[in-house]
Amino acid sequence: MDAHGAERIADEWINAWNVHDLERTLSLHSDGVTLVSEMVRSVTGCEEPKVFGKAALRAYWRQGLEHFPDLRFRLIGVYPGSQSVVLLYHAVAGLVGAEFMRLDADGKICEVHAHYRRGDATSAAA
């Protein structure tokens, strides 16, 4: 993953989220995507912090938008890796998010690990 490819994914991901276009956001993901996030517990009330597959991801994100109808992300940084990218962004409810996204051979996001903490970008990067 080069910087240009990472920026392209980040821009598309942020822009799709900021207009609440779930299908556009989902189009970046593989059918068998796995998401791991403590936010899953907060939003769904489930004990398992994981979501498997696009259908389950769509349902989870719908619940998330119901919980946070004013959701808007602001990108802080993009970090390309080997077949992966990490996005650092201002999330919801005063949180800063960092998401590790692994890409499959087709360039689709197949695995996501989302991390959140309270604070600003300076304290999150420290």
PDB file of C-alpha atoms in Angstrom:
ATOM      1  CA  MET A   1       0.000   0.000   0.000  1.00  0.00           C
ATOM      2  CA  ASP A   2       1.493   3.303  -1.044  1.00  0.00           C
ATOM      3  CA  ALA A   3       0.581   6.722   0.346  1.00  0.00           C
ATOM      4  CA  HIS A   4      -1.647   7.525  -2.641  1.00  0.00           C
ATOM      5  CA  GLY A   5      -3.689   4.312  -2.242  1.00  0.00           C
ATOM      6  CA  ALA A   6      -4.029   4.875   1.494  1.00  0.00           C
ATOM      7  CA  GLU A   7      -5.210   8.455   0.959  1.00  0.00           C
ATOM      8  CA  ARG A   8      -7.756   7.280  -1.621  1.00  0.00           C
ATOM      9  CA  ILE A   9      -9.244   4.740   0.806  1.00  0.00           C
ATOM     10  CA  ALA A  10      -9.257   7.283   3.642  1.00  0.00           C
ATOM     11  CA  ASP A  11     -10.967   9.961   1.547  1.00  0.00           C
ATOM     12  CA  GLU A  12     -13.635   7.592   0.254  1.00  0.00           C
ATOM     13  CA  TRP A  13     -14.248   6.114   3.722  1.00  0.00           C
ATOM     14  CA  ILE A  14     -14.517   9.509   5.462  1.00  0.00           C
ATOM     15  CA  ASN A  15     -16.660  11.065   2.723  1.00  0.00           C
ATOM     16  CA  ALA A  16     -19.068   8.109   2.609  1.00  0.00           C
ATOM     17  CA  TRP A  17     -19.461   8.149   6.378  1.00  0.00           C
ATOM     18  CA  ASN A  18     -19.998  11.893   6.533  1.00  0.00           C
ATOM     19  CA  VAL A  19     -22.990  11.662   4.195  1.00  0.00           C
ATOM     20  CA  HIS A  20     -24.200   8.504   6.000  1.00  0.00           C
ATOM     21  CA  ASP A  21     -24.064   6.453   2.799  1.00  0.00           C
ATOM     22  CA  LEU A  22     -23.781   2.924   4.173  1.00  0.00           C
ATOM     23  CA  GLU A  23     -23.790   1.242   0.768  1.00  0.00           C
ATOM     24  CA  ARG A  24     -20.941   3.427  -0.433  1.00  0.00           C
ATOM     25  CA  THR A  25     -19.008   2.681   2.755  1.00  0.00           C
ATOM     26  CA  LEU A  26     -19.769  -1.043   2.456  1.00  0.00           C
ATOM     27  CA  SER A  27     -18.532  -1.047  -1.158  1.00  0.00           C
ATOM     28  CA  LEU A  28     -15.009  -0.606   0.217  1.00  0.00           C
ATOM     29  CA  HIS A  29     -15.301  -3.906   2.130  1.00  0.00           C
ATOM     30  CA  SER A  30     -15.121  -7.555   1.119  1.00  0.00           C
ATOM     31  CA  ASP A  31     -18.187  -9.779   1.566  1.00  0.00           C
ATOM     32  CA  GLY A  32     -16.456 -11.695   4.361  1.00  0.00           C
ATOM     33  CA  VAL A  33     -15.250  -8.651   6.280  1.00  0.00           C
ATOM     34  CA  THR A  34     -14.633  -8.922  10.026  1.00  0.00           C
ATOM     35  CA  LEU A  35     -14.877  -5.906  12.333  1.00  0.00           C
ATOM     36  CA  VAL A  36     -13.572  -5.974  15.908  1.00  0.00           C
ATOM     37  CA  SER A  37     -14.482  -2.999  18.094  1.00  0.00           C
ATOM     38  CA  GLU A  38     -15.609  -2.301  21.639  1.00  0.00           C
ATOM     39  CA  MET A  39     -18.085   0.107  20.023  1.00  0.00           C
ATOM     40  CA  VAL A  40     -20.033  -2.986  18.873  1.00  0.00           C
ATOM     41  CA  ARG A  41     -20.841  -3.706  22.529  1.00  0.00           C
ATOM     42  CA  SER A  42     -21.871  -0.094  23.178  1.00  0.00           C
ATOM     43  CA  VAL A  43     -24.133   0.169  20.151  1.00  0.00           C
ATOM     44  CA  THR A  44     -25.690  -3.304  20.059  1.00  0.00           C
ATOM     45  CA  GLY A  45     -25.528  -4.447  23.672  1.00  0.00           C
ATOM     46  CA  CYS A  46     -23.999  -7.746  22.484  1.00  0.00           C
ATOM     47  CA  GLU A  47     -21.263  -9.372  24.532  1.00  0.00           C
ATOM     48  CA  GLU A  48     -19.136 -10.178  21.485  1.00  0.00           C
ATOM     49  CA  PRO A  49     -17.246  -7.135  20.127  1.00  0.00           C
ATOM     50  CA  LYS A  50     -17.142  -8.604  16.602  1.00  0.00           C
ATOM     51  CA  VAL A  51     -19.190  -8.356  13.430  1.00  0.00           C
ATOM     52  CA  PHE A  52     -18.813 -10.870  10.578  1.00  0.00           C
ATOM     53  CA  GLY A  53     -19.837 -10.226   6.962  1.00  0.00           C
ATOM     54  CA  LYS A  54     -21.377  -7.312   5.086  1.00  0.00           C
ATOM     55  CA  ALA A  55     -24.984  -8.004   6.102  1.00  0.00           C
ATOM     56  CA  ALA A  56     -24.116  -7.947   9.807  1.00  0.00           C
ATOM     57  CA  LEU A  57     -21.886  -4.916   9.297  1.00  0.00           C
ATOM     58  CA  ARG A  58     -24.719  -3.058   7.555  1.00  0.00           C
ATOM     59  CA  ALA A  59     -27.091  -3.835  10.464  1.00  0.00           C
ATOM     60  CA  TYR A  60     -24.522  -2.738  13.046  1.00  0.00           C
ATOM     61  CA  TRP A  61     -23.777   0.505  11.214  1.00  0.00           C
ATOM     62  CA  ARG A  62     -27.505   1.264  10.896  1.00  0.00           C
ATOM     63  CA  GLN A  63     -27.796   0.934  14.664  1.00  0.00           C
ATOM     64  CA  GLY A  64     -24.740   3.145  15.030  1.00  0.00           C
ATOM     65  CA  LEU A  65     -26.285   5.898  12.936  1.00  0.00           C
ATOM     66  CA  GLU A  66     -29.466   5.662  15.032  1.00  0.00           C
ATOM     67  CA  HIS A  67     -27.314   6.077  18.159  1.00  0.00           C
ATOM     68  CA  PHE A  68     -25.308   8.916  16.614  1.00  0.00           C
ATOM     69  CA  PRO A  69     -27.542  10.663  14.034  1.00  0.00           C
ATOM     70  CA  ASP A  70     -25.148  13.627  13.803  1.00  0.00           C
ATOM     71  CA  LEU A  71     -22.131  11.397  13.146  1.00  0.00           C
ATOM     72  CA  ARG A  72     -19.351  13.174  11.324  1.00  0.00           C
ATOM     73  CA  PHE A  73     -15.715  12.090  11.170  1.00  0.00           C
ATOM     74  CA  ARG A  74     -12.706  14.341  10.684  1.00  0.00           C
ATOM     75  CA  LEU A  75      -9.518  12.732   9.428  1.00  0.00           C
ATOM     76  CA  ILE A  76      -6.331  13.361  11.412  1.00  0.00           C
ATOM     77  CA  GLY A  77      -3.874  10.992   9.743  1.00  0.00           C
ATOM     78  CA  VAL A  78      -3.448   8.141   7.272  1.00  0.00           C
ATOM     79  CA  TYR A  79      -0.760   5.502   7.735  1.00  0.00           C
ATOM     80  CA  PRO A  80      -0.134   3.047   4.881  1.00  0.00           C
ATOM     81  CA  GLY A  81       1.249  -0.406   5.632  1.00  0.00           C
ATOM     82  CA  SER A  82       1.784  -3.693   3.893  1.00  0.00           C
ATOM     83  CA  GLN A  83      -1.684  -4.550   2.492  1.00  0.00           C
ATOM     84  CA  SER A  84      -3.174  -2.382   5.216  1.00  0.00           C
ATOM     85  CA  VAL A  85      -3.909   1.161   6.272  1.00  0.00           C
ATOM     86  CA  VAL A  86      -4.534   2.845   9.624  1.00  0.00           C
ATOM     87  CA  LEU A  87      -6.841   5.848   9.843  1.00  0.00           C
ATOM     88  CA  LEU A  88      -6.721   8.242  12.792  1.00  0.00           C
ATOM     89  CA  TYR A  89      -9.779  10.468  13.069  1.00  0.00           C
ATOM     90  CA  HIS A  90     -12.057  12.482  15.305  1.00  0.00           C
ATOM     91  CA  ALA A  91     -15.015  10.163  15.872  1.00  0.00           C
ATOM     92  CA  VAL A  92     -18.220  10.600  17.886  1.00  0.00           C
ATOM     93  CA  ALA A  93     -18.952  11.643  21.471  1.00  0.00           C
ATOM     94  CA  GLY A  94     -15.539  13.277  21.974  1.00  0.00           C
ATOM     95  CA  LEU A  95     -13.634  10.173  20.925  1.00  0.00           C
ATOM     96  CA  VAL A  96     -10.588   9.848  18.707  1.00  0.00           C
ATOM     97  CA  GLY A  97     -10.614   6.690  16.610  1.00  0.00           C
ATOM     98  CA  ALA A  98      -7.821   4.643  15.076  1.00  0.00           C
ATOM     99  CA  GLU A  99      -8.770   1.885  12.662  1.00  0.00           C
ATOM    100  CA  PHE A 100      -6.452  -0.762  11.313  1.00  0.00           C
ATOM    101  CA  MET A 101      -7.828  -1.988   7.976  1.00  0.00           C
ATOM    102  CA  ARG A 102      -6.328  -5.041   6.286  1.00  0.00           C
ATOM    103  CA  LEU A 103      -6.900  -5.304   2.545  1.00  0.00           C
ATOM    104  CA  ASP A 104      -7.441  -8.463   0.522  1.00  0.00           C
ATOM    105  CA  ALA A 105      -5.887  -9.207  -2.884  1.00  0.00           C
ATOM    106  CA  ASP A 106      -8.672  -7.195  -4.581  1.00  0.00           C
ATOM    107  CA  GLY A 107      -7.942  -4.100  -2.480  1.00  0.00           C
ATOM    108  CA  LYS A 108     -11.124  -4.490  -0.412  1.00  0.00           C
ATOM    109  CA  ILE A 109     -11.118  -4.057   3.358  1.00  0.00           C
ATOM    110  CA  CYS A 110     -11.399  -7.571   4.796  1.00  0.00           C
ATOM    111  CA  GLU A 111     -10.510  -6.983   8.443  1.00  0.00           C
ATOM    112  CA  VAL A 112     -10.966  -3.957  10.700  1.00  0.00           C
ATOM    113  CA  HIS A 113      -9.798  -3.381  14.259  1.00  0.00           C
ATOM    114  CA  ALA A 114     -11.220  -0.144  15.665  1.00  0.00           C
ATOM    115  CA  HIS A 115      -9.802   1.570  18.736  1.00  0.00           C
ATOM    116  CA  TYR A 116     -11.156   4.619  20.569  1.00  0.00           C
ATOM    117  CA  ARG A 117     -10.152   6.912  23.378  1.00  0.00           C
ATOM    118  CA  ARG A 118     -11.295  10.205  24.783  1.00  0.00           C
ATOM    119  CA  GLY A 119      -9.241  13.261  23.978  1.00  0.00           C
ATOM    120  CA  ASP A 120      -7.893  15.409  21.228  1.00  0.00           C
ATOM    121  CA  ALA A 121      -5.527  14.422  18.434  1.00  0.00           C
ATOM    122  CA  THR A 122      -2.492  15.558  20.431  1.00  0.00           C
ATOM    123  CA  SER A 123      -3.266  13.318  23.405  1.00  0.00           C
ATOM    124  CA  ALA A 124      -4.261  10.459  21.095  1.00  0.00           C
ATOM    125  CA  ALA A 125      -0.956  10.626  19.245  1.00  0.00           C
ATOM    126  CA  ALA A 126       1.128  10.784  22.440  1.00  0.00           C
TER     127      ALA A 126
END
